[in-house]
XYZ file of C-alpha atoms in Angstrom:
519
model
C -36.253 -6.088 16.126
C -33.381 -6.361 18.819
C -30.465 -4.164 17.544
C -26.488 -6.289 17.563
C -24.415 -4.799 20.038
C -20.823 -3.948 18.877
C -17.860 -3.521 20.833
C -15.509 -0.501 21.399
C -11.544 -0.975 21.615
C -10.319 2.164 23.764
C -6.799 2.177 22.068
C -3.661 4.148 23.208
C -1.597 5.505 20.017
C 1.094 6.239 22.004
C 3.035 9.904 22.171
C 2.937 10.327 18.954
C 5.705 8.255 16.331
C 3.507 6.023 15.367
C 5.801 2.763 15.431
C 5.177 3.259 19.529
C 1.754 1.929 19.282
C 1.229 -1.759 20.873
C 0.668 -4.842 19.031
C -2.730 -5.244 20.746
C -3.350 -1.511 19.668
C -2.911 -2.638 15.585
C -4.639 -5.430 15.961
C -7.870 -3.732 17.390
C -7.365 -0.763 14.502
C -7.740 -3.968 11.645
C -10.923 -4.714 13.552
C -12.616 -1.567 13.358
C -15.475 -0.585 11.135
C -15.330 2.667 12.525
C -12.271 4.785 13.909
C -12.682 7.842 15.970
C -9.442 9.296 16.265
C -7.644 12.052 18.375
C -6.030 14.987 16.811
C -2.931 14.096 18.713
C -2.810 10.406 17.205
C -0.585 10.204 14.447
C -2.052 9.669 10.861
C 0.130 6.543 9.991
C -1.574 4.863 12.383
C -4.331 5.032 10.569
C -2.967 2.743 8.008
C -3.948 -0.270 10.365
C -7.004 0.583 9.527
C -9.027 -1.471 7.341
C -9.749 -0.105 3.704
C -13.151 0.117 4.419
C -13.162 1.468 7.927
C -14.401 4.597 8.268
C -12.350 7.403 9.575
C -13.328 9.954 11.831
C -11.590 12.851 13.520
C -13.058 13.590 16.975
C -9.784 15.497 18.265
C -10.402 17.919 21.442
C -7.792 20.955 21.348
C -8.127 23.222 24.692
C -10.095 26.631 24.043
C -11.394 25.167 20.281
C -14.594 24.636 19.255
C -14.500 20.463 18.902
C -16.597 17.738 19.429
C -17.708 17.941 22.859
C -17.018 14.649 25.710
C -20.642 13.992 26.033
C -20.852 13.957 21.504
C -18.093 11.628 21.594
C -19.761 9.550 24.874
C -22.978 9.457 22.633
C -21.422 8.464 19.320
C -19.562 5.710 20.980
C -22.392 4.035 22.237
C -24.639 4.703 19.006
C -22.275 2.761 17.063
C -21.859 -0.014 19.331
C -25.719 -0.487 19.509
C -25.598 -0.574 15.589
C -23.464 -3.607 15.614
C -19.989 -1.960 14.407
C -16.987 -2.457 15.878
C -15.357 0.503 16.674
C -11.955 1.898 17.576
C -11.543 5.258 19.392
C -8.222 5.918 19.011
C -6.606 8.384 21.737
C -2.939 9.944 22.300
C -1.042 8.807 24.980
C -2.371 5.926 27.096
C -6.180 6.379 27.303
C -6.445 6.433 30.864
C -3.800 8.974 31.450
C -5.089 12.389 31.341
C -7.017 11.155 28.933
C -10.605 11.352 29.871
C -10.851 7.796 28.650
C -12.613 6.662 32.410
C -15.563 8.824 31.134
C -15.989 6.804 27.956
C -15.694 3.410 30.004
C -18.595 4.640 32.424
C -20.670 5.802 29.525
C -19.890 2.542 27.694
C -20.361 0.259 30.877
C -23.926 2.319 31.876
C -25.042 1.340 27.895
C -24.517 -2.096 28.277
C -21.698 -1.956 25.528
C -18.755 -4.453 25.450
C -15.440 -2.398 25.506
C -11.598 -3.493 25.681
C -8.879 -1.212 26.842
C -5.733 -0.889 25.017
C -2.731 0.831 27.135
C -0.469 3.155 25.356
C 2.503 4.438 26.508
C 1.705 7.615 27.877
C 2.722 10.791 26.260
C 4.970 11.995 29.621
C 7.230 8.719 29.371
C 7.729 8.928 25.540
C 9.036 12.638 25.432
C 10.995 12.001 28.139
C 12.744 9.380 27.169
C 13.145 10.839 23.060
C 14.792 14.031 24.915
C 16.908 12.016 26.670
C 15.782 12.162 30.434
C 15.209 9.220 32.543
C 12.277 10.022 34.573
C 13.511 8.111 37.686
C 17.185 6.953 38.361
C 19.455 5.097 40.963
C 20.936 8.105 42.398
C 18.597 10.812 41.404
C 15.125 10.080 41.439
C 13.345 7.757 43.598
C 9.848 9.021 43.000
C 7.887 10.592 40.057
C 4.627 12.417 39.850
C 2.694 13.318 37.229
C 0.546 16.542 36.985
C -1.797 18.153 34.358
C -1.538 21.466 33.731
C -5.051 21.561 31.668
C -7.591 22.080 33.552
C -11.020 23.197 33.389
C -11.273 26.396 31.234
C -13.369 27.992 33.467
C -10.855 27.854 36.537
C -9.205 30.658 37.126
C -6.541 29.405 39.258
C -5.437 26.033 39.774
C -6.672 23.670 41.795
C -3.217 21.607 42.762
C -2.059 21.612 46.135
C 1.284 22.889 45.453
C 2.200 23.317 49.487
C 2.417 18.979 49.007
C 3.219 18.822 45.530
C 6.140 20.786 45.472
C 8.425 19.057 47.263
C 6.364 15.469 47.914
C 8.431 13.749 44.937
C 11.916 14.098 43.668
C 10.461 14.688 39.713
C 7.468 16.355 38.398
C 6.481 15.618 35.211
C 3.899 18.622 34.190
C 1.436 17.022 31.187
C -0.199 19.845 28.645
C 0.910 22.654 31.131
C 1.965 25.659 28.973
C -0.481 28.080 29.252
C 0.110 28.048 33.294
C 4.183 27.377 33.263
C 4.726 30.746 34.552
C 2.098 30.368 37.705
C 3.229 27.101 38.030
C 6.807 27.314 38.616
C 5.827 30.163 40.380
C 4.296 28.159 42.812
C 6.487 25.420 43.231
C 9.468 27.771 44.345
C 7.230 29.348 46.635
C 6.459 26.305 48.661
C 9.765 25.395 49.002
C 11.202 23.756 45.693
C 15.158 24.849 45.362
C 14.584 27.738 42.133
C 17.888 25.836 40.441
C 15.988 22.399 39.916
C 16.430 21.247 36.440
C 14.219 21.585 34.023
C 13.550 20.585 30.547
C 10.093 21.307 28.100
C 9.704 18.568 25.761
C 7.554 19.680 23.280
C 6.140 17.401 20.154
C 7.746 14.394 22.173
C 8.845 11.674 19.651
C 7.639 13.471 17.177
C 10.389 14.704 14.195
C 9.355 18.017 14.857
C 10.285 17.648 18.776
C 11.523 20.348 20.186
C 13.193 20.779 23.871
C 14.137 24.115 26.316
C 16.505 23.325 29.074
C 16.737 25.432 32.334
C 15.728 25.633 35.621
C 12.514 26.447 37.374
C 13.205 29.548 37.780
C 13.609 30.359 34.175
C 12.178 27.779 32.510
C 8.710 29.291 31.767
C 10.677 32.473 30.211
C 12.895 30.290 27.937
C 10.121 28.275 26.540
C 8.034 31.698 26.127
C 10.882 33.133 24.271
C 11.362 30.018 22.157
C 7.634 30.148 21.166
C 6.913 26.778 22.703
C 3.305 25.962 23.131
C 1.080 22.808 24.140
C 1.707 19.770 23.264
C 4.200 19.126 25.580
C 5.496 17.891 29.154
C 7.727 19.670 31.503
C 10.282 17.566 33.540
C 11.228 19.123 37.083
C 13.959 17.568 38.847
C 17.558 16.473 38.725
C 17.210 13.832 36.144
C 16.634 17.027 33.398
C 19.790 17.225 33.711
C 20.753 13.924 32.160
C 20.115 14.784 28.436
C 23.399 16.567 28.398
C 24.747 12.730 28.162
C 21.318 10.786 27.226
C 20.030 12.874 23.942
C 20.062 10.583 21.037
C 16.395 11.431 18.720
C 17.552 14.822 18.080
C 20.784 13.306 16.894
C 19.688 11.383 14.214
C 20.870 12.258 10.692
C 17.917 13.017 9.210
C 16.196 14.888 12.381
C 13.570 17.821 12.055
C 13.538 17.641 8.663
C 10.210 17.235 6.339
C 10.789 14.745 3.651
C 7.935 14.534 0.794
C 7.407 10.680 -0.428
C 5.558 10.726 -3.839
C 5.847 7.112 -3.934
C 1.979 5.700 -4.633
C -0.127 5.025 -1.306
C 0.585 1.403 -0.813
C 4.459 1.572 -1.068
C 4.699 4.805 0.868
C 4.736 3.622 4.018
C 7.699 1.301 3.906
C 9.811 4.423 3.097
C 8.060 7.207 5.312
C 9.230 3.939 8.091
C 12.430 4.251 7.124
C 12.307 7.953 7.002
C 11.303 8.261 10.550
C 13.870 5.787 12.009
C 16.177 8.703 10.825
C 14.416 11.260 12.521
C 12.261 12.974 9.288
C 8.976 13.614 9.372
C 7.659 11.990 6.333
C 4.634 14.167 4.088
C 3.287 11.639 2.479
C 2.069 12.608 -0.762
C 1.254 9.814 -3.691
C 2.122 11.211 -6.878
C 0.462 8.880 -8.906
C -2.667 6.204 -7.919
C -1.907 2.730 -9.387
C -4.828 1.470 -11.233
C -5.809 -1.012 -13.938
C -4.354 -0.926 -17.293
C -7.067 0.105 -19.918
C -6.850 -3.224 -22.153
C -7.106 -5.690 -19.156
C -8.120 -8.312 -21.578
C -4.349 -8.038 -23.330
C -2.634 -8.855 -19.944
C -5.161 -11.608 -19.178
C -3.656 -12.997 -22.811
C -0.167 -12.726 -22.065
C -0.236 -14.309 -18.542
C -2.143 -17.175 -19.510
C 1.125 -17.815 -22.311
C 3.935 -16.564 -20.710
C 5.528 -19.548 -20.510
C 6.121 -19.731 -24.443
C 8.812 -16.381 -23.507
C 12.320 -16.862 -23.081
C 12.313 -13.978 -20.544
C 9.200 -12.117 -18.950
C 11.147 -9.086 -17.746
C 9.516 -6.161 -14.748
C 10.249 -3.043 -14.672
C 8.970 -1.907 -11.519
C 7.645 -3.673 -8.143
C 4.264 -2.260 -9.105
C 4.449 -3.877 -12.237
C 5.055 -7.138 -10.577
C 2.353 -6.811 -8.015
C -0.052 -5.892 -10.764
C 0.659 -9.290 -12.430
C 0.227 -11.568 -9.000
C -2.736 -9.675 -8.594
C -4.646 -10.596 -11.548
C -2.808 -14.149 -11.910
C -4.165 -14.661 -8.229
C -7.893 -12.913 -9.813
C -7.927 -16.404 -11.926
C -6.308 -18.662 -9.239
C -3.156 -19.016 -11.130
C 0.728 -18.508 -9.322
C 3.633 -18.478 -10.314
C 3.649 -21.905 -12.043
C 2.070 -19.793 -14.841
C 5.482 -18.872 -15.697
C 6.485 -22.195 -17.091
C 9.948 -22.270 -18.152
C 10.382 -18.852 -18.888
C 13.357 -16.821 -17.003
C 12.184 -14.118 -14.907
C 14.032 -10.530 -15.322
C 14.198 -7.708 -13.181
C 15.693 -4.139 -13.366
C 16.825 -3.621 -9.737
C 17.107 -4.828 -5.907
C 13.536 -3.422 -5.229
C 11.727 -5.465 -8.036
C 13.931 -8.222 -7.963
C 12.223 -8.176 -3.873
C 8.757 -7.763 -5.301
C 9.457 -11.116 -7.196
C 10.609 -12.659 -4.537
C 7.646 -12.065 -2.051
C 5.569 -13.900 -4.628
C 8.300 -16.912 -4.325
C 9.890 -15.743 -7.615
C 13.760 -15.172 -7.559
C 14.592 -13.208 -10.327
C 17.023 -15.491 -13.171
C 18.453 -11.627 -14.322
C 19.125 -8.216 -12.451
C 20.393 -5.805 -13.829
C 23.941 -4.331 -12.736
C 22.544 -0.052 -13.789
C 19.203 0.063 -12.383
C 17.605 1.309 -15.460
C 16.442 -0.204 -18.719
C 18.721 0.229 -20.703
C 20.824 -2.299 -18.118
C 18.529 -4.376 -18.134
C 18.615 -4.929 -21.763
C 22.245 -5.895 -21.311
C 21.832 -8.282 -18.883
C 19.218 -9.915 -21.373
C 21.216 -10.076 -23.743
C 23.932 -11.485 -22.191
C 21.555 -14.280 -20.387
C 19.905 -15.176 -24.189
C 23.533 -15.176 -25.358
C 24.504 -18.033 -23.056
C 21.065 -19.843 -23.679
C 20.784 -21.241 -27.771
C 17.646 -20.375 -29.990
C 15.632 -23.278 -31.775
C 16.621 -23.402 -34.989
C 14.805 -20.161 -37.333
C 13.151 -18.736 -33.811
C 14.291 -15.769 -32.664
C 14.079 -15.553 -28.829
C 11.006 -14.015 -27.405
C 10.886 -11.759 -24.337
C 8.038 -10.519 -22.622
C 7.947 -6.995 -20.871
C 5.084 -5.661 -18.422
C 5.840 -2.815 -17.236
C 3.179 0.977 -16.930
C 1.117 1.508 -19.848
C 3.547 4.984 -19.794
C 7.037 4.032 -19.852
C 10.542 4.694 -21.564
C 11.292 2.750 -24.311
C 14.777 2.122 -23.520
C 14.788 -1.247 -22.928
C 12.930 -2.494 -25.473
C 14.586 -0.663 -28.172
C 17.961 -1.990 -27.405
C 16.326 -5.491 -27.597
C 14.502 -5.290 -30.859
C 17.973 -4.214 -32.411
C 20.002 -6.863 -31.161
C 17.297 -9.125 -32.898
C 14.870 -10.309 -30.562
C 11.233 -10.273 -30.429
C 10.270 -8.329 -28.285
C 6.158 -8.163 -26.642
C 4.959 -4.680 -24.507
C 2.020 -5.254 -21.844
C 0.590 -2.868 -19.508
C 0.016 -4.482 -16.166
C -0.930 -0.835 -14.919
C -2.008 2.365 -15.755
C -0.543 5.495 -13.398
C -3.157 8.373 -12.169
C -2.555 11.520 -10.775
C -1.513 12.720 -7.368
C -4.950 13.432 -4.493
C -5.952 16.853 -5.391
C -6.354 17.489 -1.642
C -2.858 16.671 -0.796
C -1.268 18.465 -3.635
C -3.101 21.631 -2.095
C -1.474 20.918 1.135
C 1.546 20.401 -0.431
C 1.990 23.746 -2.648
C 0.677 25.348 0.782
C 3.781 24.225 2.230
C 6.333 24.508 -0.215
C 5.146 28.299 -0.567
C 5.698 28.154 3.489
C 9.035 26.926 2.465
C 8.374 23.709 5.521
C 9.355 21.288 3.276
C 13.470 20.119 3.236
C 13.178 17.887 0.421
C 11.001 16.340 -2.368
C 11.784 12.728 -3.004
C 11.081 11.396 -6.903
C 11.465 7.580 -7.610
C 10.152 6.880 -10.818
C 9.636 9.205 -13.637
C 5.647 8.797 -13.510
C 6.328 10.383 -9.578
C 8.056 13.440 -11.572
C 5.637 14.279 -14.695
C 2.403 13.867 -12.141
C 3.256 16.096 -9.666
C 4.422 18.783 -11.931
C 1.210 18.267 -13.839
C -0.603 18.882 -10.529
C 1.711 21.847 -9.122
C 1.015 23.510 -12.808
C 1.359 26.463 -13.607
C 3.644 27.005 -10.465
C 5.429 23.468 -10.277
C 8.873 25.294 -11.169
C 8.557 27.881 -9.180
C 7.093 26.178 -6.059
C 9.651 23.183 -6.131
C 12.406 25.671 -6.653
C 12.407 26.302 -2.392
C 13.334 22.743 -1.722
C 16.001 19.924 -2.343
C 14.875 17.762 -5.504
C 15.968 14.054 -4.758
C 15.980 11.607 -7.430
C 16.325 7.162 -6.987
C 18.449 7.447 -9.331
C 20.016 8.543 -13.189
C 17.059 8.208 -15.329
C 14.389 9.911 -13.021
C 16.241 12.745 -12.898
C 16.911 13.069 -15.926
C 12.994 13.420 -16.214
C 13.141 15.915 -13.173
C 15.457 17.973 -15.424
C 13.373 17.799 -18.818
C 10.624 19.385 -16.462
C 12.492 22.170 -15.435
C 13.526 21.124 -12.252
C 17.358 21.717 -10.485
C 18.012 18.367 -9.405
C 20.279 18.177 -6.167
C 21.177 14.577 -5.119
C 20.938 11.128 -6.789
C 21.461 8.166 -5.472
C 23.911 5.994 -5.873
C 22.483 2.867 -5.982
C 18.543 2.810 -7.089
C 17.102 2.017 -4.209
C 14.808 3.660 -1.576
C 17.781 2.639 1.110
C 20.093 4.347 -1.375
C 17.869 7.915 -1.990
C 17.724 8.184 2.115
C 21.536 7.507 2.393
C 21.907 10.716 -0.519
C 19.494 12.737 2.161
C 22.009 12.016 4.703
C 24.833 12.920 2.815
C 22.845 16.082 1.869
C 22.251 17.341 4.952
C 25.041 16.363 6.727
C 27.361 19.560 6.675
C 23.784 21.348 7.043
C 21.936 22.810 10.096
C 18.652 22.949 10.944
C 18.002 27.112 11.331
């Protein structure tokens, strides 16, 4: 029987944030039903990534045992003959230093449909995150770019630095570290001026970027003595002189510093975004798993009468994603909710609601339950019971949850229903591991909590040492409530947020760090 050929995407991921990779390039990653992935390609990319895709790391790292070209040539095609789809997922542009010609050829030989996806390659990124223009009107007509990897087994380099040294106005040196010294070296001795600029960009657009300034002369022993290794590109030439005036990544507010998000998986990534736009580096690390509640049959009851409530009130955007979910599980939307008034207890629920075309009839003014019992009360004060009835409020919220809210309900008078729309589950043991690893390391700036569930899981899973461990970093809580929790689990709490939000906990970061420096 004839096997299905595939098709292989060759897909640049860019230098390395991961918001630099092309439309084309996410589009190809949602195709995939495999994804062989670089070391050097960062991991939120591999969010695009269907659920079911699997995930494979293929990464080459110069003098490490890895999987070899001709492995990776092989696996490629195996795939492809298979019938899957695959993505292989390189740093940079795939063409660029890349070694991504080889896979073409292999592909092409096999008979194997293939698309190439440009990235923007890893030398034009850095350069323009540190600040340098690699050409410009008055000081660079003419750029070359050079790899300083070469074959292991070389002994000396094979460039022709008599031409290369002076044949453009900028050199832009790709992966060259382990030969800066011979290369400079070389350059000056075939006639380049030994006062050139240059700048070592290292971890280009990356929040752990880090860049040496000097000239050629020097430049090899400054980025020695500031410990600077591979990845990174070397800029020769006037124009490294521009990020005295041009820096602006290394500025941002929130720059070089590692941020934890415990928020669950699926919402993580809207605020490790957000975190990165500041210039973090966001460790993601879910706290809790969202899953089912355990009486599923009880929530199936109350959505199919919730429009015999006054008010169904949410407590959390997971809570109302939960309830589309299994509304949408028996074709029902949000005409299921009748007459009844919606409530919600803040901005980022009341947003939840409205992505399911729901705009919320209460908000709360405090951001916590025991607000949004007020504003309940106030609404049902304005709107007149039926004769005898009381009025009748519905409230899905965790199966786990403070009882705040509906306390302060129930003693006002009004009836008052409790449904789980979800159940919270611990934290990945794997990335908890990582996680203790580096708060021992002391490499992490700040721990971010935004619910109470976030705060009680982790601890659980940092137990015995969750104290201890979470004592080297900042503790940053959404808002009163949560750490409130923080502090009944014998954490030091250092910044809340003024308003609840995850906008609002990254504007307390800011204002954290501001009078601080980065050692």
């Amino acid at each position: 029987m004839a096997t299905v050929a595939g098709k292989v995407y060759l897909v640049g991921a860019g230098p390395g944030d991961p918001s630099l990779i092309t439309l084309r390039g996410v589009t190809a990653l949602g195709l995939a039903d495999v994804v062989l992935y670089d070391a050097l390609a960062h991991p939120a990319l591999l969010q695009h990534a269907r659920r079911d895709a699997e995930l494979r790391n293929v990464g080459k790292r110069y003098g490490e045992e890895s999987f070899s070209q001709e492995a990776i040539n092989n696996e490629l095609v195996r795939l492809a003959q298979a019938g899957k789809v695959v993505a292989r997922l390189k740093g940079g542009d795939p063409l660029l230093f890349a070694r991504g010609a080889e896979e073409v050829e292999t592909l092409a030989k096999a008979g194997i449909p293939f698309e190439i996806v440009p990235g923007i390659p890893s030398p034009t990124g850095a350069a323009a995150y540190a600040g340098i223009s690699l050409t410009h009107r008055d000081l660079s007509s003419s750029v070359a770019f050079i790899t300083g990897t070469e074959s292991p087994g070389k002994e000396r380099t094979s460039h022709d630095w008599s031409k290369l040294a002076t044949a453009t106005q900028t050199l832009c040196v790709i992966m060259g570290m382990k030969r800066l010294a011979e290369i400079t070296a070389a350059l000056i001795e075939h006639g380049r001026d030994p006062a050139t600029p240059a700048a070592v960009v290292q971890w280009g657009t990356w929040s752990r970027q880090r860049v040496v300034e000097g000239s050629i002369a020097d430049i090899a022993e400054r980025a020695a003595a500031a410990h600077i290794a591979n990845p990174a590109v070397v800029v020769i030439g006037a124009v490294a002189s521009l990020r005295a005036r041009m820096k602006w990544f290394d500025e941002q507010p929130l720059f070089g510093r590692r941020i934890v998000v415990t928020r669950p998986e699926h919402q993580s990534e809207d605020m490790a975004r957000q975190l990165r736009v500041k210039g973090a580096e966001a460790v993601v690390v879910p706290a809790i798993t969202i899953v089912p509640p355990p009486e599923p049959a009880r929530l199936e009851a109350a959505l199919g009468v919730l429009g015999s409530y006054d008010i169904v009130a949410f407590t959390s955007a997971n809570g109302v994603d939960c309830v589309f979910e299994a509304l949408s599980r028996k074709r029902r939307d949000a005409r299921a909710f009748g007459g009844a008034l919606v409530a919600a207890i803040g901005p980022g629920t009341e947003a939840a609601l409205a992505r399911h075309a729901i705009f919320a009839d209460v908000v709360a003014a405090e951001f916590r339950g025991e607000g949004l019992a007020e504003a309940i009360l106030a609404k049902l004060g304005s709107h007149a019971s039926p004769a005898g009835k009381r009025h009748r409020v519905l409230i899905l919220r965790a199966l786990l949850a403070r009882d705040a809210l509906p306390a302060a309900l129930r003693a006002a008078g009004v009836e008052v229903d409790i449904v789980a729309a979800y159940e919270t589950k611990a934290a990945p043991v794997d990335a908890v591991q990582a996680l203790a690893r580096d708060l021992e390391a002391r490499a992490i700036d700040a721990v971010t909590f935004t619910s109470g569930s976030t705060v009680r899981e982790l601890v659980h899973a940092l137990a015995p040492r969750a104290q201890e461990l979470l004592a080297t970093t900042a503790i940053a809580a959404i808002g009163p409530v949560t750490a409130e929790i923080a502090r009944d689990e014998g954490l030091r709490v250092d910044l809340v947020a003024n308003e609840y939000t995850v906008a609002g906990l990254i504007d307390a970061l800011e204002r954290h760090f501001a009078a601080r420096q980065l050692p």
